[in-house]
PDB file of C-alpha atoms in Angstrom:
ATOM      1  CA  MET A   1    -161.555  90.879 122.398  1.00  0.00           C
ATOM      2  CA  LEU A   2    -161.203  87.342 121.254  1.00  0.00           C
ATOM      3  CA  TYR A   3    -162.120  87.914 117.891  1.00  0.00           C
ATOM      4  CA  ALA A   4    -159.432  90.879 117.517  1.00  0.00           C
ATOM      5  CA  CYS A   5    -156.872  88.130 119.065  1.00  0.00           C
ATOM      6  CA  PHE A   6    -157.733  85.542 116.116  1.00  0.00           C
ATOM      7  CA  VAL A   7    -157.540  88.237 113.477  1.00  0.00           C
ATOM      8  CA  ALA A   8    -154.029  89.442 114.979  1.00  0.00           C
ATOM      9  CA  THR A   9    -152.781  85.735 115.173  1.00  0.00           C
ATOM     10  CA  LEU A  10    -154.063  85.078 111.597  1.00  0.00           C
ATOM     11  CA  LEU A  11    -152.262  88.096 110.187  1.00  0.00           C
ATOM     12  CA  TYR A  12    -148.901  87.375 112.281  1.00  0.00           C
ATOM     13  CA  ASP A  13    -148.997  83.790 110.585  1.00  0.00           C
ATOM     14  CA  CYS A  14    -149.757  84.993 107.169  1.00  0.00           C
ATOM     15  CA  LYS A  15    -146.896  87.515 107.449  1.00  0.00           C
ATOM     16  CA  ASN A  16    -144.811  84.133 108.629  1.00  0.00           C
ATOM     17  CA  CYS A  17    -146.247  82.531 105.586  1.00  0.00           C
ATOM     18  CA  CYS A  18    -145.281  85.470 102.942  1.00  0.00           C
ATOM     19  CA  ARG A  19    -142.009  85.629 104.559  1.00  0.00           C
ATOM     20  CA  PHE A  20    -141.035  82.120 104.169  1.00  0.00           C
ATOM     21  CA  ILE A  21    -142.329  81.872 100.555  1.00  0.00           C
ATOM     22  CA  LEU A  22    -140.208  84.885  99.696  1.00  0.00           C
ATOM     23  CA  GLN A  23    -136.948  83.445 101.244  1.00  0.00           C
ATOM     24  CA  PHE A  24    -137.807  79.940  99.814  1.00  0.00           C
ATOM     25  CA  THR A  25    -138.053  81.795  96.081  1.00  0.00           C
ATOM     26  CA  ILE A  26    -134.897  83.738  96.327  1.00  0.00           C
ATOM     27  CA  LEU A  27    -133.019  80.503  97.452  1.00  0.00           C
ATOM     28  CA  LEU A  28    -134.251  78.709  94.681  1.00  0.00           C
ATOM     29  CA  TYR A  29    -133.749  81.467  91.822  1.00  0.00           C
ATOM     30  CA  THR A  30    -129.910  81.526  93.358  1.00  0.00           C
ATOM     31  CA  TYR A  31    -129.775  77.900  93.259  1.00  0.00           C
ATOM     32  CA  ILE A  32    -131.004  78.104  89.382  1.00  0.00           C
ATOM     33  CA  TYR A  33    -128.918  81.001  88.076  1.00  0.00           C
ATOM     34  CA  THR A  34    -125.768  80.353  89.790  1.00  0.00           C
ATOM     35  CA  LYS A  35    -124.978  76.579  89.347  1.00  0.00           C
ATOM     36  CA  PRO A  36    -122.795  76.067  86.336  1.00  0.00           C
ATOM     37  CA  MET A  37    -124.541  74.989  82.988  1.00  0.00           C
ATOM     38  CA  ASP A  38    -122.761  71.189  83.051  1.00  0.00           C
ATOM     39  CA  THR A  39    -124.735  70.596  86.430  1.00  0.00           C
ATOM     40  CA  PHE A  40    -127.840  70.337  84.605  1.00  0.00           C
ATOM     41  CA  ARG A  41    -126.536  69.295  81.311  1.00  0.00           C
ATOM     42  CA  LYS A  42    -124.544  66.043  80.638  1.00  0.00           C
ATOM     43  CA  GLU A  43    -123.075  67.211  77.377  1.00  0.00           C
ATOM     44  CA  LEU A  44    -121.657  70.404  76.080  1.00  0.00           C
ATOM     45  CA  ARG A  45    -123.228  72.427  73.618  1.00  0.00           C
ATOM     46  CA  LEU A  46    -120.325  72.998  70.977  1.00  0.00           C
ATOM     47  CA  ALA A  47    -120.242  75.477  68.323  1.00  0.00           C
ATOM     48  CA  VAL A  48    -117.927  73.973  65.151  1.00  0.00           C
ATOM     49  CA  LEU A  49    -116.286  77.014  62.996  1.00  0.00           C
ATOM     50  CA  ILE A  50    -114.426  75.920  60.059  1.00  0.00           C
ATOM     51  CA  ASP A  51    -111.901  77.591  57.930  1.00  0.00           C
ATOM     52  CA  ALA A  52    -112.465  75.999  54.715  1.00  0.00           C
ATOM     53  CA  ASP A  53    -109.312  78.173  53.247  1.00  0.00           C
ATOM     54  CA  ASN A  54    -106.809  76.493  55.700  1.00  0.00           C
ATOM     55  CA  VAL A  55    -108.079  72.405  56.128  1.00  0.00           C
ATOM     56  CA  SER A  56    -108.924  69.829  54.021  1.00  0.00           C
ATOM     57  CA  TYR A  57    -112.414  68.344  53.576  1.00  0.00           C
ATOM     58  CA  THR A  58    -111.154  64.673  52.956  1.00  0.00           C
ATOM     59  CA  HIS A  59    -112.091  63.810  56.702  1.00  0.00           C
ATOM     60  CA  VAL A  60    -115.361  65.929  57.342  1.00  0.00           C
ATOM     61  CA  LYS A  61    -117.319  62.979  58.671  1.00  0.00           C
ATOM     62  CA  GLU A  62    -114.407  61.623  60.934  1.00  0.00           C
ATOM     63  CA  MET A  63    -114.088  65.271  62.224  1.00  0.00           C
ATOM     64  CA  LEU A  64    -117.647  65.459  63.359  1.00  0.00           C
ATOM     65  CA  GLU A  65    -117.456  62.236  64.904  1.00  0.00           C
ATOM     66  CA  GLU A  66    -114.351  63.253  66.831  1.00  0.00           C
ATOM     67  CA  ILE A  67    -116.110  66.337  68.057  1.00  0.00           C
ATOM     68  CA  ALA A  68    -119.073  64.396  68.999  1.00  0.00           C
ATOM     69  CA  LYS A  69    -116.709  62.582  71.913  1.00  0.00           C
ATOM     70  CA  SER A  70    -116.574  66.267  73.621  1.00  0.00           C
ATOM     71  CA  GLY A  71    -120.250  67.225  73.215  1.00  0.00           C
ATOM     72  CA  THR A  72    -123.022  68.007  71.045  1.00  0.00           C
ATOM     73  CA  PRO A  73    -122.147  70.230  68.108  1.00  0.00           C
ATOM     74  CA  THR A  74    -125.270  72.671  67.851  1.00  0.00           C
ATOM     75  CA  ILE A  75    -123.915  74.988  65.657  1.00  0.00           C
ATOM     76  CA  LYS A  76    -122.004  73.999  62.601  1.00  0.00           C
ATOM     77  CA  ARG A  77    -120.710  76.808  60.177  1.00  0.00           C
ATOM     78  CA  ILE A  78    -117.968  76.883  57.461  1.00  0.00           C
ATOM     79  CA  TYR A  79    -116.318  79.896  55.956  1.00  0.00           C
ATOM     80  CA  ALA A  80    -115.033  80.430  52.550  1.00  0.00           C
ATOM     81  CA  ASP A  81    -115.398  82.315  49.326  1.00  0.00           C
ATOM     82  CA  TRP A  82    -117.511  79.793  47.625  1.00  0.00           C
ATOM     83  CA  THR A  83    -117.101  81.502  44.354  1.00  0.00           C
ATOM     84  CA  LYS A  84    -113.613  80.480  44.088  1.00  0.00           C
ATOM     85  CA  PRO A  85    -112.708  76.816  42.740  1.00  0.00           C
ATOM     86  CA  ASN A  86    -110.626  75.780  45.624  1.00  0.00           C
ATOM     87  CA  ALA A  87    -113.945  75.668  47.618  1.00  0.00           C
ATOM     88  CA  ASN A  88    -115.779  73.113  45.631  1.00  0.00           C
ATOM     89  CA  GLY A  89    -114.339  69.925  47.292  1.00  0.00           C
ATOM     90  CA  TRP A  90    -116.412  70.971  50.116  1.00  0.00           C
ATOM     91  CA  LYS A  91    -119.654  71.815  48.364  1.00  0.00           C
ATOM     92  CA  ASN A  92    -120.328  68.186  48.294  1.00  0.00           C
ATOM     93  CA  VAL A  93    -120.038  67.184  51.874  1.00  0.00           C
ATOM     94  CA  LEU A  94    -121.959  70.161  53.413  1.00  0.00           C
ATOM     95  CA  LEU A  95    -125.650  68.974  52.665  1.00  0.00           C
ATOM     96  CA  ASP A  96    -124.508  65.306  54.114  1.00  0.00           C
ATOM     97  CA  ASN A  97    -123.297  66.824  57.222  1.00  0.00           C
ATOM     98  CA  ALA A  98    -125.635  69.504  58.069  1.00  0.00           C
ATOM     99  CA  ILE A  99    -123.073  72.459  57.642  1.00  0.00           C
ATOM    100  CA  THR A 100    -124.033  75.884  56.930  1.00  0.00           C
ATOM    101  CA  PRO A 101    -121.912  77.468  54.618  1.00  0.00           C
ATOM    102  CA  ILE A 102    -121.044  81.170  55.108  1.00  0.00           C
ATOM    103  CA  GLN A 103    -120.213  83.107  51.972  1.00  0.00           C
ATOM    104  CA  GLN A 104    -117.305  86.007  52.483  1.00  0.00           C
ATOM    105  CA  TYR A 105    -115.907  87.551  49.640  1.00  0.00           C
ATOM    106  CA  SER A 106    -112.095  88.205  49.385  1.00  0.00           C
ATOM    107  CA  TYR A 107    -111.868  92.023  48.971  1.00  0.00           C
ATOM    108  CA  THR A 108    -108.344  92.267  47.789  1.00  0.00           C
ATOM    109  CA  SER A 109    -106.316  89.703  46.399  1.00  0.00           C
ATOM    110  CA  GLY A 110    -103.692  87.517  48.687  1.00  0.00           C
ATOM    111  CA  LYS A 111    -106.031  88.448  52.062  1.00  0.00           C
ATOM    112  CA  ASN A 112    -107.907  85.735  54.029  1.00  0.00           C
ATOM    113  CA  SER A 113    -111.310  87.546  54.484  1.00  0.00           C
ATOM    114  CA  SER A 114    -113.080  84.523  55.904  1.00  0.00           C
ATOM    115  CA  ASP A 115    -110.942  84.757  59.008  1.00  0.00           C
ATOM    116  CA  SER A 116    -112.413  87.946  60.324  1.00  0.00           C
ATOM    117  CA  ALA A 117    -115.737  86.501  59.704  1.00  0.00           C
ATOM    118  CA  LEU A 118    -115.306  83.565  61.895  1.00  0.00           C
ATOM    119  CA  ILE A 119    -114.091  85.537  64.389  1.00  0.00           C
ATOM    120  CA  ILE A 120    -116.914  87.893  64.213  1.00  0.00           C
ATOM    121  CA  ASP A 121    -119.353  85.087  64.388  1.00  0.00           C
ATOM    122  CA  ALA A 122    -117.484  83.469  67.492  1.00  0.00           C
ATOM    123  CA  MET A 123    -117.788  86.450  69.739  1.00  0.00           C
ATOM    124  CA  ASP A 124    -121.542  86.801  68.716  1.00  0.00           C
ATOM    125  CA  ILE A 125    -121.940  83.318  69.357  1.00  0.00           C
ATOM    126  CA  LEU A 126    -119.840  83.788  72.564  1.00  0.00           C
ATOM    127  CA  TYR A 127    -121.936  86.709  74.241  1.00  0.00           C
ATOM    128  CA  ALA A 128    -125.566  84.949  73.017  1.00  0.00           C
ATOM    129  CA  GLU A 129    -124.663  82.457  75.738  1.00  0.00           C
ATOM    130  CA  LYS A 130    -126.008  79.480  73.379  1.00  0.00           C
ATOM    131  CA  VAL A 131    -123.246  77.068  73.861  1.00  0.00           C
ATOM    132  CA  GLU A 132    -120.295  75.956  76.737  1.00  0.00           C
ATOM    133  CA  GLY A 133    -117.684  75.263  74.128  1.00  0.00           C
ATOM    134  CA  PHE A 134    -116.102  75.944  70.706  1.00  0.00           C
ATOM    135  CA  CYS A 135    -114.120  73.564  68.242  1.00  0.00           C
ATOM    136  CA  ILE A 136    -112.203  75.702  65.618  1.00  0.00           C
ATOM    137  CA  VAL A 137    -110.913  73.624  62.650  1.00  0.00           C
ATOM    138  CA  SER A 138    -108.214  75.494  61.149  1.00  0.00           C
ATOM    139  CA  SER A 139    -104.436  75.264  60.410  1.00  0.00           C
ATOM    140  CA  ASP A 140    -103.825  78.838  60.764  1.00  0.00           C
ATOM    141  CA  SER A 141    -102.188  80.590  63.654  1.00  0.00           C
ATOM    142  CA  ASP A 142    -104.361  83.847  63.299  1.00  0.00           C
ATOM    143  CA  PHE A 143    -107.044  82.113  65.500  1.00  0.00           C
ATOM    144  CA  THR A 144    -104.463  82.115  68.473  1.00  0.00           C
ATOM    145  CA  ARG A 145    -106.076  85.054  69.961  1.00  0.00           C
ATOM    146  CA  LEU A 146    -109.604  84.078  69.497  1.00  0.00           C
ATOM    147  CA  ALA A 147    -108.708  80.982  71.230  1.00  0.00           C
ATOM    148  CA  MET A 148    -107.268  82.529  74.238  1.00  0.00           C
ATOM    149  CA  ARG A 149    -110.166  85.041  74.460  1.00  0.00           C
ATOM    150  CA  LEU A 150    -112.853  82.428  74.410  1.00  0.00           C
ATOM    151  CA  ARG A 151    -110.899  80.459  77.321  1.00  0.00           C
ATOM    152  CA  GLU A 152    -110.812  83.492  79.383  1.00  0.00           C
ATOM    153  CA  ALA A 153    -114.674  83.597  79.038  1.00  0.00           C
ATOM    154  CA  GLY A 154    -114.749  80.164  80.540  1.00  0.00           C
ATOM    155  CA  MET A 155    -115.430  78.501  77.117  1.00  0.00           C
ATOM    156  CA  LYS A 156    -113.757  74.827  76.322  1.00  0.00           C
ATOM    157  CA  VAL A 157    -111.907  75.378  73.356  1.00  0.00           C
ATOM    158  CA  ILE A 158    -111.022  72.530  70.853  1.00  0.00           C
ATOM    159  CA  GLY A 159    -108.867  72.833  67.869  1.00  0.00           C
ATOM    160  CA  ILE A 160    -108.672  70.559  64.947  1.00  0.00           C
ATOM    161  CA  GLY A 161    -105.809  71.150  61.982  1.00  0.00           C
ATOM    162  CA  GLU A 162    -102.990  69.608  60.109  1.00  0.00           C
ATOM    163  CA  LYS A 163     -99.819  68.405  61.572  1.00  0.00           C
ATOM    164  CA  LYS A 164     -98.120  71.622  60.298  1.00  0.00           C
ATOM    165  CA  THR A 165    -100.448  74.166  62.606  1.00  0.00           C
ATOM    166  CA  PRO A 166     -98.044  76.403  64.337  1.00  0.00           C
ATOM    167  CA  THR A 167     -97.379  75.769  67.976  1.00  0.00           C
ATOM    168  CA  PRO A 168     -98.939  79.057  69.216  1.00  0.00           C
ATOM    169  CA  PHE A 169    -102.595  77.941  68.091  1.00  0.00           C
ATOM    170  CA  ILE A 170    -102.015  74.492  69.485  1.00  0.00           C
ATOM    171  CA  THR A 171    -101.153  75.423  73.070  1.00  0.00           C
ATOM    172  CA  ALA A 172    -103.905  78.286  72.986  1.00  0.00           C
ATOM    173  CA  CYS A 173    -106.560  75.400  73.013  1.00  0.00           C
ATOM    174  CA  ASP A 174    -107.765  73.046  75.714  1.00  0.00           C
ATOM    175  CA  LYS A 175    -107.132  70.207  73.271  1.00  0.00           C
ATOM    176  CA  PHE A 176    -105.880  69.919  69.923  1.00  0.00           C
ATOM    177  CA  ILE A 177    -106.249  67.123  67.500  1.00  0.00           C
ATOM    178  CA  TYR A 178    -104.505  66.492  64.304  1.00  0.00           C
ATOM    179  CA  ILE A 179    -106.786  66.058  61.354  1.00  0.00           C
ATOM    180  CA  GLU A 180    -104.063  63.149  60.022  1.00  0.00           C
ATOM    181  CA  ILE A 181    -104.916  60.550  62.716  1.00  0.00           C
ATOM    182  CA  LEU A 182    -108.705  60.788  62.144  1.00  0.00           C
ATOM    183  CA  LYS A 183    -108.781  58.070  59.339  1.00  0.00           C
ATOM    184  CA  PRO A 184    -112.121  56.439  58.184  1.00  0.00           C
ATOM    185  CA  ASP A 185    -112.820  53.206  59.681  1.00  0.00           C
ATOM    186  CA  VAL A 186    -113.063  50.936  56.924  1.00  0.00           C
ATOM    187  CA  ALA A 187    -111.028  47.778  55.614  1.00  0.00           C
ATOM    188  CA  PRO A 188    -107.923  48.063  53.767  1.00  0.00           C
ATOM    189  CA  PRO A 189    -108.258  47.286  49.957  1.00  0.00           C
ATOM    190  CA  VAL A 190    -106.948  43.701  49.049  1.00  0.00           C
ATOM    191  CA  VAL A 191    -103.596  44.368  46.953  1.00  0.00           C
ATOM    192  CA  LYS A 192    -103.324  41.707  44.375  1.00  0.00           C
ATOM    193  CA  SER A 193     -99.521  40.685  44.142  1.00  0.00           C
ATOM    194  CA  VAL A 194     -97.656  40.389  40.781  1.00  0.00           C
ATOM    195  CA  LYS A 195     -96.033  37.246  39.666  1.00  0.00           C
ATOM    196  CA  GLY A 196     -92.874  36.511  41.341  1.00  0.00           C
ATOM    197  CA  LYS A 197     -93.330  39.622  43.289  1.00  0.00           C
ATOM    198  CA  GLU A 198     -94.766  40.432  46.776  1.00  0.00           C
ATOM    199  CA  ALA A 199     -97.532  42.660  47.343  1.00  0.00           C
ATOM    200  CA  PRO A 200     -96.640  45.670  49.232  1.00  0.00           C
ATOM    201  CA  LYS A 201     -97.902  46.052  52.405  1.00  0.00           C
ATOM    202  CA  VAL A 202    -100.240  49.227  53.140  1.00  0.00           C
ATOM    203  CA  GLU A 203     -99.066  50.539  56.767  1.00  0.00           C
ATOM    204  CA  ASN A 204    -100.554  53.730  58.613  1.00  0.00           C
ATOM    205  CA  LYS A 205     -97.259  55.561  59.772  1.00  0.00           C
ATOM    206  CA  PRO A 206     -97.830  57.248  62.974  1.00  0.00           C
ATOM    207  CA  LEU A 207     -97.201  60.772  62.785  1.00  0.00           C
ATOM    208  CA  THR A 208     -94.485  60.764  65.533  1.00  0.00           C
ATOM    209  CA  GLY A 209     -92.585  58.209  66.752  1.00  0.00           C
ATOM    210  CA  LEU A 210     -91.407  57.132  70.640  1.00  0.00           C
ATOM    211  CA  ASP A 211     -88.593  59.123  71.785  1.00  0.00           C
ATOM    212  CA  ASP A 212     -86.873  59.972  75.223  1.00  0.00           C
ATOM    213  CA  GLN A 213     -89.203  63.150  75.384  1.00  0.00           C
ATOM    214  CA  LEU A 214     -92.168  61.150  75.395  1.00  0.00           C
ATOM    215  CA  THR A 215     -91.014  58.678  77.944  1.00  0.00           C
ATOM    216  CA  LYS A 216     -89.954  61.599  80.337  1.00  0.00           C
ATOM    217  CA  LEU A 217     -93.407  63.079  79.706  1.00  0.00           C
ATOM    218  CA  LEU A 218     -95.466  60.074  80.820  1.00  0.00           C
ATOM    219  CA  THR A 219     -93.152  59.062  84.006  1.00  0.00           C
ATOM    220  CA  LYS A 220     -92.817  62.474  85.315  1.00  0.00           C
ATOM    221  CA  SER A 221     -96.778  63.100  84.944  1.00  0.00           C
ATOM    222  CA  ALA A 222     -97.136  59.693  86.615  1.00  0.00           C
ATOM    223  CA  SER A 223     -94.919  60.718  89.878  1.00  0.00           C
ATOM    224  CA  ASP A 224     -96.682  64.049  90.064  1.00  0.00           C
ATOM    225  CA  LEU A 225    -100.268  62.366  90.186  1.00  0.00           C
ATOM    226  CA  ALA A 226     -99.351  59.041  92.248  1.00  0.00           C
ATOM    227  CA  ASP A 227    -100.535  58.652  95.762  1.00  0.00           C
ATOM    228  CA  ASP A 228     -98.481  57.402  98.613  1.00  0.00           C
ATOM    229  CA  THR A 229     -97.670  53.943  97.306  1.00  0.00           C
ATOM    230  CA  GLY A 230     -96.565  55.225  93.925  1.00  0.00           C
ATOM    231  CA  TRP A 231     -99.729  54.216  91.998  1.00  0.00           C
ATOM    232  CA  THR A 232    -101.468  56.446  89.382  1.00  0.00           C
ATOM    233  CA  PHE A 233    -105.380  56.290  88.046  1.00  0.00           C
ATOM    234  CA  LEU A 234    -104.780  55.849  84.009  1.00  0.00           C
ATOM    235  CA  GLY A 235    -107.923  58.177  83.507  1.00  0.00           C
ATOM    236  CA  ASP A 236    -106.286  61.120  85.672  1.00  0.00           C
ATOM    237  CA  LEU A 237    -103.095  60.674  83.807  1.00  0.00           C
ATOM    238  CA  GLY A 238    -104.254  61.158  80.468  1.00  0.00           C
ATOM    239  CA  ASN A 239    -106.248  64.435  81.549  1.00  0.00           C
ATOM    240  CA  PHE A 240    -103.309  65.729  83.411  1.00  0.00           C
ATOM    241  CA  ILE A 241    -101.011  65.306  80.225  1.00  0.00           C
ATOM    242  CA  VAL A 242    -103.414  66.851  77.970  1.00  0.00           C
ATOM    243  CA  LYS A 243    -103.324  69.867  80.298  1.00  0.00           C
ATOM    244  CA  LYS A 244     -99.414  69.960  79.546  1.00  0.00           C
ATOM    245  CA  ARG A 245     -99.510  69.310  76.021  1.00  0.00           C
ATOM    246  CA  THR A 246    -102.702  70.036  74.190  1.00  0.00           C
ATOM    247  CA  ASP A 247    -101.616  68.087  71.202  1.00  0.00           C
ATOM    248  CA  PHE A 248    -101.239  64.952  73.223  1.00  0.00           C
ATOM    249  CA  ASP A 249    -103.042  61.810  71.497  1.00  0.00           C
ATOM    250  CA  PRO A 250    -102.074  58.326  71.703  1.00  0.00           C
ATOM    251  CA  ARG A 251    -103.210  57.768  68.196  1.00  0.00           C
ATOM    252  CA  ASN A 252    -100.041  60.192  67.224  1.00  0.00           C
ATOM    253  CA  TYR A 253     -98.116  57.585  68.077  1.00  0.00           C
ATOM    254  CA  GLY A 254    -100.075  54.633  66.273  1.00  0.00           C
ATOM    255  CA  PHE A 255    -101.615  53.373  69.532  1.00  0.00           C
ATOM    256  CA  PRO A 256    -105.792  53.640  69.566  1.00  0.00           C
ATOM    257  CA  LYS A 257    -105.640  54.138  73.511  1.00  0.00           C
ATOM    258  CA  LEU A 258    -103.415  55.324  76.268  1.00  0.00           C
ATOM    259  CA  LEU A 259    -102.949  51.874  77.859  1.00  0.00           C
ATOM    260  CA  PRO A 260    -101.027  50.332  74.584  1.00  0.00           C
ATOM    261  CA  LEU A 261     -98.840  53.264  74.616  1.00  0.00           C
ATOM    262  CA  ILE A 262     -98.177  52.801  78.479  1.00  0.00           C
ATOM    263  CA  LYS A 263     -97.373  49.288  77.855  1.00  0.00           C
ATOM    264  CA  SER A 264     -95.017  49.702  74.898  1.00  0.00           C
ATOM    265  CA  THR A 265     -92.459  51.770  76.771  1.00  0.00           C
ATOM    266  CA  GLU A 266     -92.171  49.172  79.217  1.00  0.00           C
ATOM    267  CA  ARG A 267     -91.469  51.446  82.303  1.00  0.00           C
ATOM    268  CA  PHE A 268     -94.411  51.046  84.102  1.00  0.00           C
ATOM    269  CA  GLU A 269     -96.348  48.393  86.402  1.00  0.00           C
ATOM    270  CA  ILE A 270     -99.698  48.111  85.711  1.00  0.00           C
ATOM    271  CA  ASP A 271    -102.878  47.067  87.653  1.00  0.00           C
ATOM    272  CA  GLU A 272    -106.193  46.315  86.762  1.00  0.00           C
ATOM    273  CA  ARG A 273    -108.577  46.510  89.894  1.00  0.00           C
ATOM    274  CA  GLU A 274    -112.154  45.273  89.879  1.00  0.00           C
ATOM    275  CA  THR A 275    -114.804  47.752  90.549  1.00  0.00           C
ATOM    276  CA  GLY A 276    -117.710  45.382  91.340  1.00  0.00           C
ATOM    277  CA  LYS A 277    -119.725  46.614  88.499  1.00  0.00           C
ATOM    278  CA  GLY A 278    -119.602  44.025  85.854  1.00  0.00           C
ATOM    279  CA  ASN A 279    -116.858  43.860  83.769  1.00  0.00           C
ATOM    280  CA  THR A 280    -115.410  47.150  84.675  1.00  0.00           C
ATOM    281  CA  ARG A 281    -112.159  47.777  85.875  1.00  0.00           C
ATOM    282  CA  HIS A 282    -109.927  50.909  86.862  1.00  0.00           C
ATOM    283  CA  ILE A 283    -106.405  50.753  85.587  1.00  0.00           C
ATOM    284  CA  TYR A 284    -103.683  52.115  87.665  1.00  0.00           C
ATOM    285  CA  ILE A 285     -99.835  52.450  86.813  1.00  0.00           C
ATOM    286  CA  ARG A 286     -96.536  52.885  88.660  1.00  0.00           C
ATOM    287  CA  VAL A 287     -93.247  53.710  87.535  1.00  0.00           C
ATOM    288  CA  LYS A 288     -90.741  50.945  87.581  1.00  0.00           C
TER     289      LYS A 288
END
């Protein structure tokens, strides 16, 4: 009788133990496979797809450095008909920057067949689930629908192109960066003056000048985010403005950062607050 009770107790404990193990396994599986990928990965994996027919190769290094600020470019491909002479400029920079060239012949004259190849590859990469974001380098509005589709799938989409890029493609991206502001970090050349004449000054002109529209955007955005005392955290303000205007960048106006741009408007009070972590400070602004 005692032996039977011992066996029954042991089986009951084993049953409870198995149930506990099963419940724990289900919870662990659910936690791992339902958590966003950025919970476990600090940086986004990005697929960089370059349309060589609609963008210049001049600032390839600067483009990749800019992309690296948003994540890790794990896939880098460039699309063109490499048999054409207008693609020769790209060939010299592909190996130095580890970019994979994709050959796409032009089936008929006047048609850009590399666009279709880029779109097909983008969808293949999307469904392979190997990246969390895309960077489309082009000045062509044909990629507008692609950018919209990738964002619908939860991907972060960064666009890079020239100032002439049509507005629909710019607004279809989470963020758009103009190639013209990606200048190499080199010292300016020494200009020798001719006797009796002053040496001309070499200046980097901003893409856009300060105007009332920009001031209104800054003040309205700061007011929208302000707390009860009217102060707005500068970091939140920058992210909020990019959501409104995806091509917003202080460098478009000739400023390296947002704070100097804010100061130039003379419309804001600025408060630098100590964080207690070394020299780190949080900057808050308030509309005057």
